PDB file of C-alpha atoms in Angstrom:
ATOM      1  CA  MET A   1      90.249  76.014 116.581  1.00  0.00           C
ATOM      2  CA  THR A   2      90.687  76.679 120.300  1.00  0.00           C
ATOM      3  CA  THR A   3      90.733  80.234 121.604  1.00  0.00           C
ATOM      4  CA  GLN A   4      92.851  80.710 124.690  1.00  0.00           C
ATOM      5  CA  ASN A   5      91.747  83.018 127.477  1.00  0.00           C
ATOM      6  CA  ALA A   6      93.563  86.202 128.493  1.00  0.00           C
ATOM      7  CA  ILE A   7      94.316  88.005 131.738  1.00  0.00           C
ATOM      8  CA  ASN A   8      91.760  90.596 132.891  1.00  0.00           C
ATOM      9  CA  TRP A   9      93.737  93.831 133.305  1.00  0.00           C
ATOM     10  CA  PRO A  10      92.645  96.829 135.359  1.00  0.00           C
ATOM     11  CA  GLU A  11      93.481  99.976 133.360  1.00  0.00           C
ATOM     12  CA  LYS A  12      96.116 101.153 135.859  1.00  0.00           C
ATOM     13  CA  TYR A  13      98.196  98.025 135.191  1.00  0.00           C
ATOM     14  CA  LEU A  14      97.715  97.534 131.431  1.00  0.00           C
ATOM     15  CA  PRO A  15     100.775  95.797 129.943  1.00  0.00           C
ATOM     16  CA  GLY A  16     103.174  98.302 128.453  1.00  0.00           C
ATOM     17  CA  THR A  17     102.018 101.210 130.624  1.00  0.00           C
ATOM     18  CA  GLY A  18     104.133 100.476 133.722  1.00  0.00           C
ATOM     19  CA  ASP A  19     107.869 100.392 134.376  1.00  0.00           C
ATOM     20  CA  ASN A  20     108.244  96.608 134.040  1.00  0.00           C
ATOM     21  CA  PHE A  21     106.084  93.929 132.447  1.00  0.00           C
ATOM     22  CA  VAL A  22     106.749  90.208 132.070  1.00  0.00           C
ATOM     23  CA  SER A  23     104.735  87.342 130.650  1.00  0.00           C
ATOM     24  CA  ASN A  24     105.483  83.648 131.145  1.00  0.00           C
ATOM     25  CA  GLU A  25     103.500  80.660 129.964  1.00  0.00           C
ATOM     26  CA  VAL A  26     103.702  76.884 129.953  1.00  0.00           C
ATOM     27  CA  ILE A  27     101.458  74.319 128.300  1.00  0.00           C
ATOM     28  CA  VAL A  28     101.834  70.814 129.695  1.00  0.00           C
ATOM     29  CA  ALA A  29     100.231  67.486 128.826  1.00  0.00           C
ATOM     30  CA  GLY A  30      98.968  65.134 131.509  1.00  0.00           C
ATOM     31  CA  LEU A  31      97.986  67.770 134.084  1.00  0.00           C
ATOM     32  CA  SER A  32      94.680  69.418 134.911  1.00  0.00           C
ATOM     33  CA  ALA A  33      93.928  72.986 135.871  1.00  0.00           C
ATOM     34  CA  ALA A  34      92.572  71.716 139.215  1.00  0.00           C
ATOM     35  CA  ALA A  35      95.868  69.971 140.034  1.00  0.00           C
ATOM     36  CA  VAL A  36      97.901  73.106 139.282  1.00  0.00           C
ATOM     37  CA  TRP A  37      95.418  75.404 141.045  1.00  0.00           C
ATOM     38  CA  ARG A  38      95.819  73.529 144.323  1.00  0.00           C
ATOM     39  CA  TYR A  39      99.532  74.381 144.494  1.00  0.00           C
ATOM     40  CA  LEU A  40      99.086  77.926 143.237  1.00  0.00           C
ATOM     41  CA  VAL A  41      96.528  79.061 145.809  1.00  0.00           C
ATOM     42  CA  ASP A  42      98.084  77.313 148.841  1.00  0.00           C
ATOM     43  CA  THR A  43     100.810  79.701 150.025  1.00  0.00           C
ATOM     44  CA  ALA A  44     102.065  77.008 152.447  1.00  0.00           C
ATOM     45  CA  GLU A  45     103.259  75.114 149.338  1.00  0.00           C
ATOM     46  CA  TRP A  46     105.085  77.999 147.633  1.00  0.00           C
ATOM     47  CA  GLU A  47     108.453  77.692 149.372  1.00  0.00           C
ATOM     48  CA  GLY A  48     108.500  73.966 148.552  1.00  0.00           C
ATOM     49  CA  TYR A  49     108.665  74.583 144.817  1.00  0.00           C
ATOM     50  CA  TYR A  50     109.791  78.225 144.421  1.00  0.00           C
ATOM     51  CA  ASP A  51     112.982  79.439 146.078  1.00  0.00           C
ATOM     52  CA  ASN A  52     112.429  83.142 145.321  1.00  0.00           C
ATOM     53  CA  VAL A  53     109.702  83.636 147.913  1.00  0.00           C
ATOM     54  CA  ALA A  54     109.988  84.046 151.676  1.00  0.00           C
ATOM     55  CA  ASP A  55     108.318  85.515 154.745  1.00  0.00           C
ATOM     56  CA  ILE A  56     104.800  84.578 153.623  1.00  0.00           C
ATOM     57  CA  SER A  57     102.132  85.834 156.003  1.00  0.00           C
ATOM     58  CA  VAL A  58      98.396  85.222 155.623  1.00  0.00           C
ATOM     59  CA  PRO A  59      95.862  86.421 158.202  1.00  0.00           C
ATOM     60  CA  GLN A  60      94.818  83.785 160.727  1.00  0.00           C
ATOM     61  CA  ASP A  61      91.231  83.803 159.494  1.00  0.00           C
ATOM     62  CA  GLY A  62      92.395  83.254 155.933  1.00  0.00           C
ATOM     63  CA  GLY A  63      94.337  80.002 156.290  1.00  0.00           C
ATOM     64  CA  PRO A  64      97.299  79.545 153.993  1.00  0.00           C
ATOM     65  CA  GLU A  65      95.002  79.334 150.959  1.00  0.00           C
ATOM     66  CA  LEU A  66      94.338  82.442 148.950  1.00  0.00           C
ATOM     67  CA  LYS A  67      90.755  83.504 148.297  1.00  0.00           C
ATOM     68  CA  ASN A  68      88.985  86.572 147.024  1.00  0.00           C
ATOM     69  CA  ASP A  69      89.748  89.819 148.872  1.00  0.00           C
ATOM     70  CA  ILE A  70      92.300  88.254 151.268  1.00  0.00           C
ATOM     71  CA  ARG A  71      95.319  90.304 152.298  1.00  0.00           C
ATOM     72  CA  PHE A  72      98.703  88.652 152.730  1.00  0.00           C
ATOM     73  CA  SER A  73     102.382  89.523 152.456  1.00  0.00           C
ATOM     74  CA  PHE A  74     105.491  87.900 151.059  1.00  0.00           C
ATOM     75  CA  GLY A  75     109.066  88.747 150.155  1.00  0.00           C
ATOM     76  CA  THR A  76     110.506  88.173 146.692  1.00  0.00           C
ATOM     77  CA  PHE A  77     113.331  89.422 144.445  1.00  0.00           C
ATOM     78  CA  GLY A  78     115.139  90.767 147.507  1.00  0.00           C
ATOM     79  CA  PHE A  79     112.324  93.158 148.426  1.00  0.00           C
ATOM     80  CA  PRO A  80     111.088  93.251 152.010  1.00  0.00           C
ATOM     81  CA  PRO A  81     107.664  91.643 152.384  1.00  0.00           C
ATOM     82  CA  LEU A  82     105.158  93.299 150.057  1.00  0.00           C
ATOM     83  CA  ASP A  83     101.596  93.957 151.211  1.00  0.00           C
ATOM     84  CA  ALA A  84      99.381  92.015 148.816  1.00  0.00           C
ATOM     85  CA  HIS A  85      95.635  91.919 148.207  1.00  0.00           C
ATOM     86  CA  VAL A  86      93.803  89.306 146.111  1.00  0.00           C
ATOM     87  CA  VAL A  87      91.637  91.252 143.651  1.00  0.00           C
ATOM     88  CA  GLU A  88      90.465  88.403 141.395  1.00  0.00           C
ATOM     89  CA  PHE A  89      89.838  84.799 142.377  1.00  0.00           C
ATOM     90  CA  GLN A  90      87.978  82.250 140.299  1.00  0.00           C
ATOM     91  CA  ALA A  91      88.776  78.559 140.682  1.00  0.00           C
ATOM     92  CA  PRO A  92      88.927  76.624 137.407  1.00  0.00           C
ATOM     93  CA  ALA A  93      85.699  74.883 136.408  1.00  0.00           C
ATOM     94  CA  GLU A  94      84.399  73.072 133.341  1.00  0.00           C
ATOM     95  CA  GLY A  95      84.725  75.588 130.494  1.00  0.00           C
ATOM     96  CA  PHE A  96      86.172  78.340 132.712  1.00  0.00           C
ATOM     97  CA  PRO A  97      89.818  79.107 133.497  1.00  0.00           C
ATOM     98  CA  GLY A  98      91.120  79.636 136.990  1.00  0.00           C
ATOM     99  CA  ARG A  99      91.896  83.314 137.541  1.00  0.00           C
ATOM    100  CA  LEU A 100      94.024  84.718 140.345  1.00  0.00           C
ATOM    101  CA  SER A 101      95.342  88.273 140.592  1.00  0.00           C
ATOM    102  CA  TRP A 102      96.808  90.247 143.439  1.00  0.00           C
ATOM    103  CA  THR A 103      98.158  93.705 143.866  1.00  0.00           C
ATOM    104  CA  ALA A 104     101.314  94.094 145.934  1.00  0.00           C
ATOM    105  CA  LYS A 105     102.742  97.331 147.254  1.00  0.00           C
ATOM    106  CA  GLN A 106     105.797  98.654 148.990  1.00  0.00           C
ATOM    107  CA  ASP A 107     105.633 102.132 150.453  1.00  0.00           C
ATOM    108  CA  GLY A 108     108.477 104.566 151.011  1.00  0.00           C
ATOM    109  CA  GLY A 109     110.245 107.247 149.048  1.00  0.00           C
ATOM    110  CA  PRO A 110     110.316 107.237 145.233  1.00  0.00           C
ATOM    111  CA  GLU A 111     113.361 104.952 145.186  1.00  0.00           C
ATOM    112  CA  GLU A 112     111.491 102.313 147.243  1.00  0.00           C
ATOM    113  CA  ARG A 113     107.850 102.675 146.183  1.00  0.00           C
ATOM    114  CA  LEU A 114     106.530  99.725 144.202  1.00  0.00           C
ATOM    115  CA  ASP A 115     103.028  98.933 142.927  1.00  0.00           C
ATOM    116  CA  VAL A 116     102.397  95.573 141.232  1.00  0.00           C
ATOM    117  CA  LEU A 117      99.611  93.514 139.722  1.00  0.00           C
ATOM    118  CA  HIS A 118     100.516  89.821 139.396  1.00  0.00           C
ATOM    119  CA  ALA A 119      97.949  87.766 137.482  1.00  0.00           C
ATOM    120  CA  TRP A 120      97.572  84.046 136.821  1.00  0.00           C
ATOM    121  CA  LEU A 121      95.380  82.121 134.408  1.00  0.00           C
ATOM    122  CA  VAL A 122      95.121  78.320 134.656  1.00  0.00           C
ATOM    123  CA  GLU A 123      93.036  76.556 132.031  1.00  0.00           C
ATOM    124  CA  ASP A 124      92.402  73.090 130.712  1.00  0.00           C
ATOM    125  CA  LEU A 125      93.051  72.664 126.996  1.00  0.00           C
ATOM    126  CA  PRO A 126      91.874  69.898 124.683  1.00  0.00           C
ATOM    127  CA  GLY A 127      93.909  66.710 124.676  1.00  0.00           C
ATOM    128  CA  GLY A 128      94.527  66.543 128.428  1.00  0.00           C
ATOM    129  CA  ARG A 129      96.724  69.640 128.502  1.00  0.00           C
ATOM    130  CA  VAL A 130      96.862  72.561 130.907  1.00  0.00           C
ATOM    131  CA  ARG A 131      97.947  76.109 130.181  1.00  0.00           C
ATOM    132  CA  VAL A 132      99.416  78.275 132.938  1.00  0.00           C
ATOM    133  CA  LEU A 133      99.951  81.941 132.118  1.00  0.00           C
ATOM    134  CA  THR A 134     101.388  84.439 134.558  1.00  0.00           C
ATOM    135  CA  GLN A 135     101.880  88.109 133.815  1.00  0.00           C
ATOM    136  CA  GLU A 136     102.958  91.010 135.984  1.00  0.00           C
ATOM    137  CA  THR A 137     102.996  94.763 135.609  1.00  0.00           C
ATOM    138  CA  GLN A 138     105.138  96.781 138.005  1.00  0.00           C
ATOM    139  CA  ILE A 139     105.166 100.525 138.606  1.00  0.00           C
ATOM    140  CA  GLY A 140     107.982 102.376 140.399  1.00  0.00           C
ATOM    141  CA  GLU A 141     111.722 102.999 140.385  1.00  0.00           C
ATOM    142  CA  PRO A 142     112.596  99.506 141.731  1.00  0.00           C
ATOM    143  CA  ALA A 143     110.554  98.053 138.844  1.00  0.00           C
ATOM    144  CA  ALA A 144     112.393 100.161 136.269  1.00  0.00           C
ATOM    145  CA  ALA A 145     115.714  99.020 137.754  1.00  0.00           C
ATOM    146  CA  LEU A 146     114.661  95.349 137.487  1.00  0.00           C
ATOM    147  CA  ALA A 147     113.513  95.872 133.887  1.00  0.00           C
ATOM    148  CA  SER A 148     116.925  97.235 132.884  1.00  0.00           C
ATOM    149  CA  GLU A 149     118.883  94.218 134.177  1.00  0.00           C
ATOM    150  CA  ARG A 150     120.060  91.514 131.758  1.00  0.00           C
ATOM    151  CA  PRO A 151     119.177  88.742 131.974  1.00  0.00           C
ATOM    152  CA  THR A 152     115.775  89.956 133.173  1.00  0.00           C
ATOM    153  CA  PRO A 153     115.311  88.748 136.774  1.00  0.00           C
ATOM    154  CA  MET A 154     111.507  88.963 136.653  1.00  0.00           C
ATOM    155  CA  LEU A 155     111.186  86.948 133.453  1.00  0.00           C
ATOM    156  CA  ASN A 156     113.594  84.292 134.672  1.00  0.00           C
ATOM    157  CA  GLY A 157     112.179  84.251 138.200  1.00  0.00           C
ATOM    158  CA  HIS A 158     108.626  83.767 137.024  1.00  0.00           C
ATOM    159  CA  GLN A 159     109.725  80.964 134.705  1.00  0.00           C
ATOM    160  CA  VAL A 160     111.282  79.213 137.710  1.00  0.00           C
ATOM    161  CA  TRP A 161     107.969  79.695 139.555  1.00  0.00           C
ATOM    162  CA  LEU A 162     106.002  78.152 136.661  1.00  0.00           C
ATOM    163  CA  ASP A 163     108.413  75.237 136.292  1.00  0.00           C
ATOM    164  CA  GLY A 164     108.268  74.536 140.048  1.00  0.00           C
ATOM    165  CA  LEU A 165     104.483  74.798 140.075  1.00  0.00           C
ATOM    166  CA  VAL A 166     104.210  72.248 137.257  1.00  0.00           C
ATOM    167  CA  ARG A 167     106.688  69.904 139.004  1.00  0.00           C
ATOM    168  CA  ALA A 168     104.747  70.118 142.267  1.00  0.00           C
ATOM    169  CA  ALA A 169     101.405  69.492 140.556  1.00  0.00           C
ATOM    170  CA  SER A 170     102.877  66.543 138.635  1.00  0.00           C
ATOM    171  CA  LYS A 171     103.789  64.585 141.766  1.00  0.00           C
TER     172      LYS A 171
END
């Protein structure tokens, strides 16, 4: 039996405690965690496979590749660019999943304030398969508004991100 890894959640963002939570996962044969990781951590690649992201900005000393403790910004779901901060970064290695998490915030009045933790887990599975799990907890009125929409934009948007990521890594 194979046990699959889980996201590491800070208490503030525990699933089910915020205003919006989504979880998306794919398991694909013929790909490795390293191949997927390359496209996930390189923000210069994002717009090539995910059309719901724009205005990506990474500090000059950070390159376009994410790493631990880097600050960057990006726009998504019609929000102005969110200020993001990588809070967990572990590249995949033999026996260990890749882990990437960032917080993202938008300041303003209650109707604009948004606080997010977006987490990724990328792991090799037996049989030449890779598992990519992404989960996000959002706190704030904009998050509650997104959660009430049907179909759910966050769930569908993150699935598009996963599908694009897998396509890019498969090339």
